[in-house]
Coordinates of C-alpha atoms and ligand atoms in Angstrom, one line a residue:
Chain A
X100 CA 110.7 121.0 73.8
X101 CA 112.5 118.7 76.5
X102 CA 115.4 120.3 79.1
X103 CA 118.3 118.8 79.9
X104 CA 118.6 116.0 82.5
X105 CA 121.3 114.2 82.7
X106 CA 120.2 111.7 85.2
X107 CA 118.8 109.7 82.2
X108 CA 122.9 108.9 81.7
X109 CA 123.8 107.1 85.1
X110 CA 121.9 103.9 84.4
X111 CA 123.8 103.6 81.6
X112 CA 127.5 103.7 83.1
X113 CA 128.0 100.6 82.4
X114 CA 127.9 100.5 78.8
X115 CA 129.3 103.7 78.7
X116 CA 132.6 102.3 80.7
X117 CA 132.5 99.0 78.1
X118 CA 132.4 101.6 75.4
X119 CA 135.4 104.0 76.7
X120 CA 137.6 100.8 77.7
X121 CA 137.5 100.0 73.9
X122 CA 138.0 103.4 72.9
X123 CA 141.1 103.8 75.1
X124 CA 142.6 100.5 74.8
X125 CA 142.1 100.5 70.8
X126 CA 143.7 104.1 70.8
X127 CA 146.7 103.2 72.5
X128 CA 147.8 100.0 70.9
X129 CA 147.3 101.6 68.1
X130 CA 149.2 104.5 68.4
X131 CA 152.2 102.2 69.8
X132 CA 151.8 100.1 66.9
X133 CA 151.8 103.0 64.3
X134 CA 155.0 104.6 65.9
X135 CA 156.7 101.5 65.6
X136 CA 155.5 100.6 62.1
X137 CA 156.4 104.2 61.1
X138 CA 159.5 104.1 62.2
X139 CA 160.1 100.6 60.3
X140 CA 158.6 102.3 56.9
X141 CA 160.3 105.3 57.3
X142 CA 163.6 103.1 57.9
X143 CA 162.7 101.4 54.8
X144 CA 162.0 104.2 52.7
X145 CA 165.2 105.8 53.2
X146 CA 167.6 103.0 54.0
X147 CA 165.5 99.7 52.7
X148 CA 166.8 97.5 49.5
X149 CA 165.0 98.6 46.4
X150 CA 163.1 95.1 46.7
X151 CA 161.8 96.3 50.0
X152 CA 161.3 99.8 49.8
X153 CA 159.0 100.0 46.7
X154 CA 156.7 97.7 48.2
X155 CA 156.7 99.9 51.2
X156 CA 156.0 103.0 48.7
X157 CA 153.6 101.7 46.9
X158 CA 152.0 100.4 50.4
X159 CA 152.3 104.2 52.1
X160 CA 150.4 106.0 48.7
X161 CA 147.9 103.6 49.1
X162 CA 147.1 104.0 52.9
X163 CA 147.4 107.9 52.1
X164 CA 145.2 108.3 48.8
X165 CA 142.3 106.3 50.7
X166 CA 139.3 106.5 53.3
X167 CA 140.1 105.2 57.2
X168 CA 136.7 103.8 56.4
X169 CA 137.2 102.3 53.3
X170 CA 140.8 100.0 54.8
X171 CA 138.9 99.0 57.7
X172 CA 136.2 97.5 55.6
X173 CA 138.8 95.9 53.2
X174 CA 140.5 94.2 55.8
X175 CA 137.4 93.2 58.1
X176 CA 134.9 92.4 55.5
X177 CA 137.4 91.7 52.4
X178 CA 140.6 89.8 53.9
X179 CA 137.5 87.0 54.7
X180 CA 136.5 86.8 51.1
X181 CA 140.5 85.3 51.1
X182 CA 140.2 83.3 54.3
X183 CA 141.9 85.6 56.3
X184 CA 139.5 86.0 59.1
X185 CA 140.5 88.8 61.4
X186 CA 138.2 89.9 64.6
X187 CA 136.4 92.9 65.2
X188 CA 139.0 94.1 67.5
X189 CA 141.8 93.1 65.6
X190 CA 141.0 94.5 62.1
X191 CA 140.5 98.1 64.1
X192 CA 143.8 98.4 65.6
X193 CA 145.3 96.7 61.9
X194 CA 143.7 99.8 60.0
X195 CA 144.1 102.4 62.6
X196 CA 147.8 100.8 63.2
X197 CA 148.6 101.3 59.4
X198 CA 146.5 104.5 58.7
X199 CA 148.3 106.2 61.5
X200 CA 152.1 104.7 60.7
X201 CA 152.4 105.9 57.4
X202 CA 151.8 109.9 58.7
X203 CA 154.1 108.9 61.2
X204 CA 156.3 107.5 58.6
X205 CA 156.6 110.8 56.6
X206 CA 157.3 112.6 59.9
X207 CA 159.6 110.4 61.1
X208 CA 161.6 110.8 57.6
X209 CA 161.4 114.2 57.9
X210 CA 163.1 113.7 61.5
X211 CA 165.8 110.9 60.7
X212 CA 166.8 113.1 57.7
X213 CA 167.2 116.2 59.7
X214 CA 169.8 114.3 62.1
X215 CA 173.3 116.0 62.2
X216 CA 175.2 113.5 59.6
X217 CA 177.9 114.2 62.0
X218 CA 176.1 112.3 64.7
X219 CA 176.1 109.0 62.1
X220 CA 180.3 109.8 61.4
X221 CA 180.9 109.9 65.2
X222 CA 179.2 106.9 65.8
X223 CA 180.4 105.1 62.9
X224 CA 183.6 106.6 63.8
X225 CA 183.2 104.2 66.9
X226 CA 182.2 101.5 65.0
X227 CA 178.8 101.4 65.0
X228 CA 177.2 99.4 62.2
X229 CA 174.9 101.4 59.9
X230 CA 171.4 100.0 61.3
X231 CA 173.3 99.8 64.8
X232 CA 173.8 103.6 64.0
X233 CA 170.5 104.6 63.4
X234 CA 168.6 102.4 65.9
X235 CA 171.0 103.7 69.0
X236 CA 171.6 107.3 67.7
X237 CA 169.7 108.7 64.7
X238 CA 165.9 107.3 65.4
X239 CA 166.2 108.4 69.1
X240 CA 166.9 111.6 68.2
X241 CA 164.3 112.2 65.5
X242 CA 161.7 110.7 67.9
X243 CA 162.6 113.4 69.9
X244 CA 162.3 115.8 67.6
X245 CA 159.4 114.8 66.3
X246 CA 157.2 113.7 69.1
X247 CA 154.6 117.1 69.1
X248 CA 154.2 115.9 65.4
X249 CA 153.8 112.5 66.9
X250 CA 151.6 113.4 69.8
X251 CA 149.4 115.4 67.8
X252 CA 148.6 111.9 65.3
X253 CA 148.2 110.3 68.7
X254 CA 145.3 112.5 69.6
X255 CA 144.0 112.4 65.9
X256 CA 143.9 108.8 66.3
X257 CA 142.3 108.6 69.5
X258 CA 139.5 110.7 68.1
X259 CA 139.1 108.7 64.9
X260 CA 139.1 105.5 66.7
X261 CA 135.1 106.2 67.1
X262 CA 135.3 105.0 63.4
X263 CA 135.7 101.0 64.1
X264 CA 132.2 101.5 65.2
X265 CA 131.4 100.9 61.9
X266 CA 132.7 97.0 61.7
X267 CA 130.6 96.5 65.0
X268 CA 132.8 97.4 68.2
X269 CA 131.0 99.2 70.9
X270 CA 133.4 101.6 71.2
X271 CA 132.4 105.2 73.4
X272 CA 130.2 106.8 70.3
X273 CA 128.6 103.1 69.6
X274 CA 127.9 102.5 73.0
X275 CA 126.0 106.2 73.4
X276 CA 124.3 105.2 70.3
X277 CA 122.9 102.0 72.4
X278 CA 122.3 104.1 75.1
X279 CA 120.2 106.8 73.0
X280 CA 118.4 104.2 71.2
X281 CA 116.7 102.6 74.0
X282 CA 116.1 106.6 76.2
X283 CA 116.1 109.0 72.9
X284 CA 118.0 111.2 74.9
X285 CA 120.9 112.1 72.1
X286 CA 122.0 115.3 73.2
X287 CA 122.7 114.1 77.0
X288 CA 125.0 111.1 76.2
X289 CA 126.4 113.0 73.1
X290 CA 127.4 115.7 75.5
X291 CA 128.7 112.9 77.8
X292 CA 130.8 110.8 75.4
X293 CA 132.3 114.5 74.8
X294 CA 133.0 114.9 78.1
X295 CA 134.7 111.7 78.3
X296 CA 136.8 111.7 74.9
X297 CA 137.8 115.6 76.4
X298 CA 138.7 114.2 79.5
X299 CA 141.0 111.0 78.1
X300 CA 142.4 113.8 75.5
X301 CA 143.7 115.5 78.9
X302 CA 145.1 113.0 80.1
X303 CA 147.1 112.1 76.8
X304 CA 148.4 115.5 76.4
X305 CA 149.4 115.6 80.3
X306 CA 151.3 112.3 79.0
X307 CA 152.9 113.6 75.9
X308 CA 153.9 117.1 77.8
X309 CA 155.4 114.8 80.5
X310 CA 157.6 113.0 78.4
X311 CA 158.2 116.1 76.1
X312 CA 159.8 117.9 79.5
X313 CA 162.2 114.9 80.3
X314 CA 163.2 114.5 76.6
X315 CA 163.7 118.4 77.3
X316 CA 166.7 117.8 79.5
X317 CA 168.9 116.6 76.7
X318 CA 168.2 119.8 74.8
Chain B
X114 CA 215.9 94.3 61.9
X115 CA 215.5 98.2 63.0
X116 CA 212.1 97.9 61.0
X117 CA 209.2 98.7 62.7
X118 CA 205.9 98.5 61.0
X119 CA 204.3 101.5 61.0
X120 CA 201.0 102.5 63.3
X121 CA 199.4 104.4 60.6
X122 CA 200.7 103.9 56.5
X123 CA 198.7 105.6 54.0
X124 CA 200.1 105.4 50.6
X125 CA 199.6 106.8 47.2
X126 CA 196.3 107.9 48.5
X127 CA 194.1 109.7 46.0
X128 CA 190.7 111.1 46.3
X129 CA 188.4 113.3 43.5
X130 CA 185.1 115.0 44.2
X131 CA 183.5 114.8 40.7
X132 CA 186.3 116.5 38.8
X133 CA 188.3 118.2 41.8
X134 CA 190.7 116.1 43.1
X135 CA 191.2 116.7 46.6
X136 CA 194.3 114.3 47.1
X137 CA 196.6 114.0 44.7
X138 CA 198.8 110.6 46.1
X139 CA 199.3 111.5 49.6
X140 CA 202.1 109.3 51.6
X141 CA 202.1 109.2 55.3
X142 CA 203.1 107.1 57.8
X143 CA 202.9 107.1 61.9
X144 CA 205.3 104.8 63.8
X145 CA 203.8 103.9 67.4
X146 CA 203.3 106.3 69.6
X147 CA 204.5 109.2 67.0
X148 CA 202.5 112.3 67.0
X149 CA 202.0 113.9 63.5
X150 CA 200.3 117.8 63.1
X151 CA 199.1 118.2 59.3
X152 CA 198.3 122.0 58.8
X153 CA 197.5 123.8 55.4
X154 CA 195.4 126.2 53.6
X155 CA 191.6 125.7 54.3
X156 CA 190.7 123.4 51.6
X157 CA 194.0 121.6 50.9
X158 CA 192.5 118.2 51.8
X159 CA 193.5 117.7 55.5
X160 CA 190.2 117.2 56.6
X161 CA 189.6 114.3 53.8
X162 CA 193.2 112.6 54.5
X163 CA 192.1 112.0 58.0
X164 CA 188.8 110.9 57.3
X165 CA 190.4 108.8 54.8
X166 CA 192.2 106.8 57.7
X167 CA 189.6 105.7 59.3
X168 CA 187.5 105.2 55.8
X169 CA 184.6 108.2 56.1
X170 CA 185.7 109.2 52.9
X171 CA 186.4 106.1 50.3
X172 CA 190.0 106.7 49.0
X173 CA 189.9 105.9 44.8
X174 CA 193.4 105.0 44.9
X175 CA 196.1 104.0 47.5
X176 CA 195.9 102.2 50.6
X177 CA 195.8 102.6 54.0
X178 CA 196.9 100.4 56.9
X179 CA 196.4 100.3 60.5
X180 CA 199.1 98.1 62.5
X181 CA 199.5 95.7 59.4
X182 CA 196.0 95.4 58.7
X183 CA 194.7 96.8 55.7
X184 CA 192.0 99.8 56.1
X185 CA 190.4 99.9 52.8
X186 CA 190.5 96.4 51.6
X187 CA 188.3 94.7 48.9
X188 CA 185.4 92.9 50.0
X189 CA 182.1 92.1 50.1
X190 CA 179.6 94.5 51.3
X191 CA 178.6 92.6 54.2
X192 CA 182.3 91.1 55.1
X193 CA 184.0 94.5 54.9
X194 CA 181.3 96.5 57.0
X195 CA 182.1 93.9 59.9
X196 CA 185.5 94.6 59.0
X197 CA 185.4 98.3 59.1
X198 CA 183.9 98.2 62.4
X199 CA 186.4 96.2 64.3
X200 CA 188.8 98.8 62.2
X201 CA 187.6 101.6 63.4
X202 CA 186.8 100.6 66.9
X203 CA 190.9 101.2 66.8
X204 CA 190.6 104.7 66.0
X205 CA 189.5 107.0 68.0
X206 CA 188.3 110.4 66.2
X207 CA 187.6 113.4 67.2
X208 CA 185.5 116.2 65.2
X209 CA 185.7 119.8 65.5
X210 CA 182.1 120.4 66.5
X211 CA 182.5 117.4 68.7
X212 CA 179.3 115.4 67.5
X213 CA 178.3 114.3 71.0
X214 CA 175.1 112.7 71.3
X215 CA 172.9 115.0 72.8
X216 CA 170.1 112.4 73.8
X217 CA 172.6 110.6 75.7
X218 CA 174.0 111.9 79.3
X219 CA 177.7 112.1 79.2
X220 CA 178.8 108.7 80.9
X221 CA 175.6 107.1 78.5
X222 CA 178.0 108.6 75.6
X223 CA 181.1 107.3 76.5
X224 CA 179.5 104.0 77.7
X225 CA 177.3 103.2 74.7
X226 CA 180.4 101.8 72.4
X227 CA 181.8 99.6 75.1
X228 CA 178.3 98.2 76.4
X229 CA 177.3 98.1 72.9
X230 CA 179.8 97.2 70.9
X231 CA 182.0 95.5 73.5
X232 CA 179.9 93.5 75.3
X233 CA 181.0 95.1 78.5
X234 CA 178.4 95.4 81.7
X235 CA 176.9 98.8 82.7
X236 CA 178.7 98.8 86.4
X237 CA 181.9 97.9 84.6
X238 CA 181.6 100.6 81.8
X239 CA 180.8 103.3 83.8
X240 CA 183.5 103.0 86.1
X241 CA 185.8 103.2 82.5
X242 CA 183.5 106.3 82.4
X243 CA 184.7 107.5 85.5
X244 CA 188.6 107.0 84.5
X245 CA 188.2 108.6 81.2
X246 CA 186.4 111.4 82.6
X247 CA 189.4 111.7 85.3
X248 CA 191.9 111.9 82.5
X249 CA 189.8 114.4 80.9
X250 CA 189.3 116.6 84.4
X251 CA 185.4 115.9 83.8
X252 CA 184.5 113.5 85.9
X253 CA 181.6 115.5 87.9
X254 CA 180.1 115.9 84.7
X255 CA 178.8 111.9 84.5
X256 CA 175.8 112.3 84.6
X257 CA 175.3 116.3 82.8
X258 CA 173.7 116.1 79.7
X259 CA 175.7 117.2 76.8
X260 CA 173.4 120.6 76.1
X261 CA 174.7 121.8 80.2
X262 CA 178.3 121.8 78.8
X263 CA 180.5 124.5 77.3
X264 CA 182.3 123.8 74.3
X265 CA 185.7 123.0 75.9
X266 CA 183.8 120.5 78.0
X267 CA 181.8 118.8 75.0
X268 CA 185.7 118.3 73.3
X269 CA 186.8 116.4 76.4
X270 CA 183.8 114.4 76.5
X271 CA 184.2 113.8 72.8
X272 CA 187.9 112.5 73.5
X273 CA 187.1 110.5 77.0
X274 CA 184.2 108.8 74.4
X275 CA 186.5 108.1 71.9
X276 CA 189.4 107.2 74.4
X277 CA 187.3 104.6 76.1
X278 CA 187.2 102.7 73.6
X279 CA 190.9 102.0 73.7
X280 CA 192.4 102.7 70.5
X281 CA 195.5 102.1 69.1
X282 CA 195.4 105.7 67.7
X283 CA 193.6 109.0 67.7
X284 CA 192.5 110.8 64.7
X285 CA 192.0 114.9 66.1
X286 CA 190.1 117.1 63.2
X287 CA 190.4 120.5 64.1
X288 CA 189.5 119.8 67.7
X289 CA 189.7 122.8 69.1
X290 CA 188.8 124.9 66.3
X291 CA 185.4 125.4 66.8
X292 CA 186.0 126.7 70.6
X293 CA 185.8 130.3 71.8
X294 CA 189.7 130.9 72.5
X295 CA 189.5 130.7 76.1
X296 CA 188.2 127.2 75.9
X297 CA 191.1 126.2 73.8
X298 CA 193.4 125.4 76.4
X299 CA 192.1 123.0 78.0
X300 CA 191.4 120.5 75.3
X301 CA 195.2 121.6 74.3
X302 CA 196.0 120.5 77.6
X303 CA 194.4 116.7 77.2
X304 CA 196.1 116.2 74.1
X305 CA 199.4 117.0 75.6
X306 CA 198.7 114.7 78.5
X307 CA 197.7 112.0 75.8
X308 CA 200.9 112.7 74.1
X309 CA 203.0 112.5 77.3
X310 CA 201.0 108.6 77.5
X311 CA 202.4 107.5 74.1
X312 CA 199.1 107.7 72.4
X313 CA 199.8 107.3 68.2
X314 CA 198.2 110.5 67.0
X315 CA 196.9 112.3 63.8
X316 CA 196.4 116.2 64.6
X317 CA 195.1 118.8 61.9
X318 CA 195.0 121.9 63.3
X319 CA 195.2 125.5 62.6
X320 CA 197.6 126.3 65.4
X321 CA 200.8 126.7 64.8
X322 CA 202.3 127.0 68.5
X323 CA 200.1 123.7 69.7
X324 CA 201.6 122.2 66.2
X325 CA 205.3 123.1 67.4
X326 CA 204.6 122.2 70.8
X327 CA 203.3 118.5 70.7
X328 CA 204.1 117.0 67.3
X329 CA 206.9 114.9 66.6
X330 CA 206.6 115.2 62.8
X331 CA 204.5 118.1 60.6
X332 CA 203.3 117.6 57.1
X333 CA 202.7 120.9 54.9
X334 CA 199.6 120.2 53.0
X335 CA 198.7 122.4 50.0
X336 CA 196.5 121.6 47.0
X337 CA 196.2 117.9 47.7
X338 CA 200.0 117.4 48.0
X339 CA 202.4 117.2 51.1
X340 CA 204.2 120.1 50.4
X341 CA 206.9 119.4 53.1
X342 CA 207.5 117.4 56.2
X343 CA 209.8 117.5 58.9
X344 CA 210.5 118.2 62.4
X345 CA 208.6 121.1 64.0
X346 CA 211.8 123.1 64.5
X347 CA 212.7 122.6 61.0
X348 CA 209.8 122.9 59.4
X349 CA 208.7 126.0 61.4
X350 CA 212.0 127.7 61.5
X351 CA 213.4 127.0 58.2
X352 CA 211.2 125.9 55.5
X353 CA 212.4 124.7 52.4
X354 CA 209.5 125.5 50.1
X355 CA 208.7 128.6 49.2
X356 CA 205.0 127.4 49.5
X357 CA 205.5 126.5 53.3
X358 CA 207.5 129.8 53.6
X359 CA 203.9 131.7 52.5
X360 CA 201.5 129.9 54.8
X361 CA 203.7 130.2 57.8
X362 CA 204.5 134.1 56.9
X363 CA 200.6 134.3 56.5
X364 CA 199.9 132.4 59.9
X365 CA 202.5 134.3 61.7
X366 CA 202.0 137.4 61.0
X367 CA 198.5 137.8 59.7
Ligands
ATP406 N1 181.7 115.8 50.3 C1 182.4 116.6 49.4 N2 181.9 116.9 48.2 C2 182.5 117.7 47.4 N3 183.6 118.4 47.7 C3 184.2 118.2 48.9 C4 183.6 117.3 49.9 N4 184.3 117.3 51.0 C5 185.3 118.2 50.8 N5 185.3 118.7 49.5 C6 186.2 119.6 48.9 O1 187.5 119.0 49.0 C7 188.5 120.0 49.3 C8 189.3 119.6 50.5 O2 188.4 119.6 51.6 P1 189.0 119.3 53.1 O3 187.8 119.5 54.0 O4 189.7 118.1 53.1 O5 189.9 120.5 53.3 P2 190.7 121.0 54.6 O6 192.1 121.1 54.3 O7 190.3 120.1 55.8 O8 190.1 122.5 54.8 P3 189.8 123.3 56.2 O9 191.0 123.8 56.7 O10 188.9 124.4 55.7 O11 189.1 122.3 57.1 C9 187.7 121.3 49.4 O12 187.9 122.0 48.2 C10 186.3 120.9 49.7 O13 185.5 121.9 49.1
MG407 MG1 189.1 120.4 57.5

């Protein structure tokens, strides 16, 4: 049996930073990008022409009835086969992007639905348009009300991100598998990288708590 | 020639939900600057005549006009949604449980359709702000949000929104109706000053004495009819129908 030590993990700060800079940078353009697209699908869904929106549907049961895993492979290793040739980097925020937007979508619905209709007659009563309606009034108000839901797909994302390992990013898990291969010391940089994602999870939630408290004031 | 055109002219208008018809050929018409209370049973179709106006609710017969412009004309989708919104940025309305939006600070809410919709600058619009919120006896509330406000204060900042954007008239749905009774004064109060400023308004209320007080012209809706119209004194004092004669004994004495 071997004890702890973790000063087998120092040396390997380095590769451990390189692996956490992916992880966060990753993580939050995706979950930017999935907000936005879910607000766009969710807009579509409801509001969308029939020759957009069923496209849209059919797109969202897709992303819904299949593996993380399995969309990230389609669209690093398959989209070549067509001569779309996406980087690493690029095909891991595109599946986490889409994964992630289409639960946002169907919580944003939720929220855009559950908007007082009389907050769409007052500003329609103004003279809004109906997409000047809901981009200034309704979607505002539903991210509001649904940012916990929100926030909590943000910190699902952040810890599923360790999946675009698999097309070849040294993300934080990848980069303590590098590390473990070359010391065989799993359970210190496992215990690190937990550390770390706990740490970066704090600092998301501090985030999300701060915003929730300003949004508060208009409540 | 004597003849004006009227502010407001809504004729003939009709309006079924499925098989209930709501409005059964309603005529009314506002000159400039008139003030006209509507009052009725709950369910007579006040609510959906003044909605009708400003084209919430799609008439299925009759027409409505706005200073000689038609409200509900025929057009294509695209055409009459940029028509309906220069329309209705002419009509101010305000809603019984005021609809303010709460994301929005108060001079943000009275702002957005003039920045927005106007093209006007922020320093510009929120001085407009500032003068609607005057008239409205609110202006220390700029920059409250709308859940700090009591009810009587939401209306006014629901009538300063609507008022900044100039209209030629206002459309009042039960604005005070939703208001604990000691806050109903002082939206009463901002209509009377609005009335004493020539503004063309629309008022359905439930109160007969604010009715009395501040219109130039009731109508006596029943049933999706107009029962009677006429003069407050008139109307209040000596109704001719039998049907008006019930509602006001009702009101009266209840
Ligand atoms: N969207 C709708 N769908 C179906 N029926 C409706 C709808 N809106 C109104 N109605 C019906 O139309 C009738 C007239 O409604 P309206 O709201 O115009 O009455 P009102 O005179 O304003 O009543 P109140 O004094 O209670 O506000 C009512 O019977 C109401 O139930
Ligand atoms: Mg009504």
């Amino acid at each position: 049996m071997q004890g702890l030590d973790f000063s087998v993990v120092p040396p390997y700060w380095a590769l451990l930073g390189e692996g956490l800079w992916w992880t966060v940078l990753i993580s939050s353009v995706s979950s930017l990008v999935s907000v936005v697209a879910g607000v766009g699908f969710a807009l579509l869904v409801l509001y969308g022409v029939p020759v957009a929106q069923y496209p849209v549907r059919f797109f969202m049961w897709l992303f819904m009835g299949t593996p993380l895993l399995l969309q990230l492979f389609l669209i690093y290793f398959g989209l070549v086969q067509i001569g779309i040739d996406i980087p690493a980097v690029g095909a891991g925020i595109i599946g986490l992007s889409l994964h992630f937007a289409v639960y946002n979508a169907d919580i944003l619905r939720a929220g855009i639905v559950a908007v007082d209709t009389g907050q769409t007659e007052a500003a329609r009563s103004l003279g809004f348009g109906r997409w000047q309606t809901l981009f200034n009034i309704v979607v505002p108000q539903a991210l509001r009300s649904t940012l916990p839901a929100l926030g909590s797909m943000m910190v699902a994302l952040l810890k599923e991100s360790s999946i675009v390992s698999m097309i070849g990013i040294t993300e934080l898990v990848h980069s303590a598998q590098l590390a473990i291969s070359e010391t065989y010391r799993p359970f210190e940089f496992y215990l690190t990288v937990a550390a770390l994602y706990y740490i970066v999870n704090l600092i998301l939630e501090a985030g999300l708590h701060g915003i929730e408290r300003k949004v508060g004031l208009s409540r | 020639m004597t003849d004006v055109r009227p502010m407001i002219d809504v004729r003939g208008a009709r309006k079924s939900y499925g098989a209930l018809e709501v409005l059964k050929g309603i005529d009314l018409s506002v000159q400039r600057g008139q003030i006209v209370a509507v009052i009725g049973p709950s369910g007579s179709g006040k609510s959906t005549l003044l909605r009708s106006i400003n084209h919430l609710e799609t008439l299925n017969a009759g027409e409505v006009w706005l200073d000689g412009v038609k409200v509900n004309q025929k057009l294509g989708r695209a055409a009459f949604e940029r028509h309906i919104n220069q329309v209705r940025q002419q009509m101010g309305m305000v809603f019984q449980h005021f609809n303010l939006f709460p994301h929005l600070s108060v001079s943000d809410n009275i702002t957005i359709g003039p920045i927005k919709l106007r093209g006007m600058d922020k320093a510009k619009a929120r001085e407009l702000a500032l003068v609607m919120l005057d008239k409205v006896g609110l202006a220390e509330k700029i920059d409250a949000y709308p859940a700090r406000l009591s009810g009587g204060q939401k209306q006014r900042v629901a009538i300063a929104r609507a008022l900044a954007m100039q209209p030629k008239v206002m459309l009042f749905d039960e604005a005070t109706s939703a208001l604990d009774p000691e806050l109903v004064d002082e939206v009463n109060l901002v209509m009377k000053q609005l009335a004493r400023e020539h503004m063309t308004m629309v008022i359905v209320t439930h109160e007969m004495r604010f009715a009395a007080e501040v219109a130039d012209r009731v109508l006596f809706m029943a049933d999706g009819t107009v029962v009677e119209e006429g003069a407050p004194d008139e109307l209040f004092r000596c109704p001719k129908q039998e049907r008006t004669r019930l509602f006001l004994r009702k009101f009266l004495n209840p």
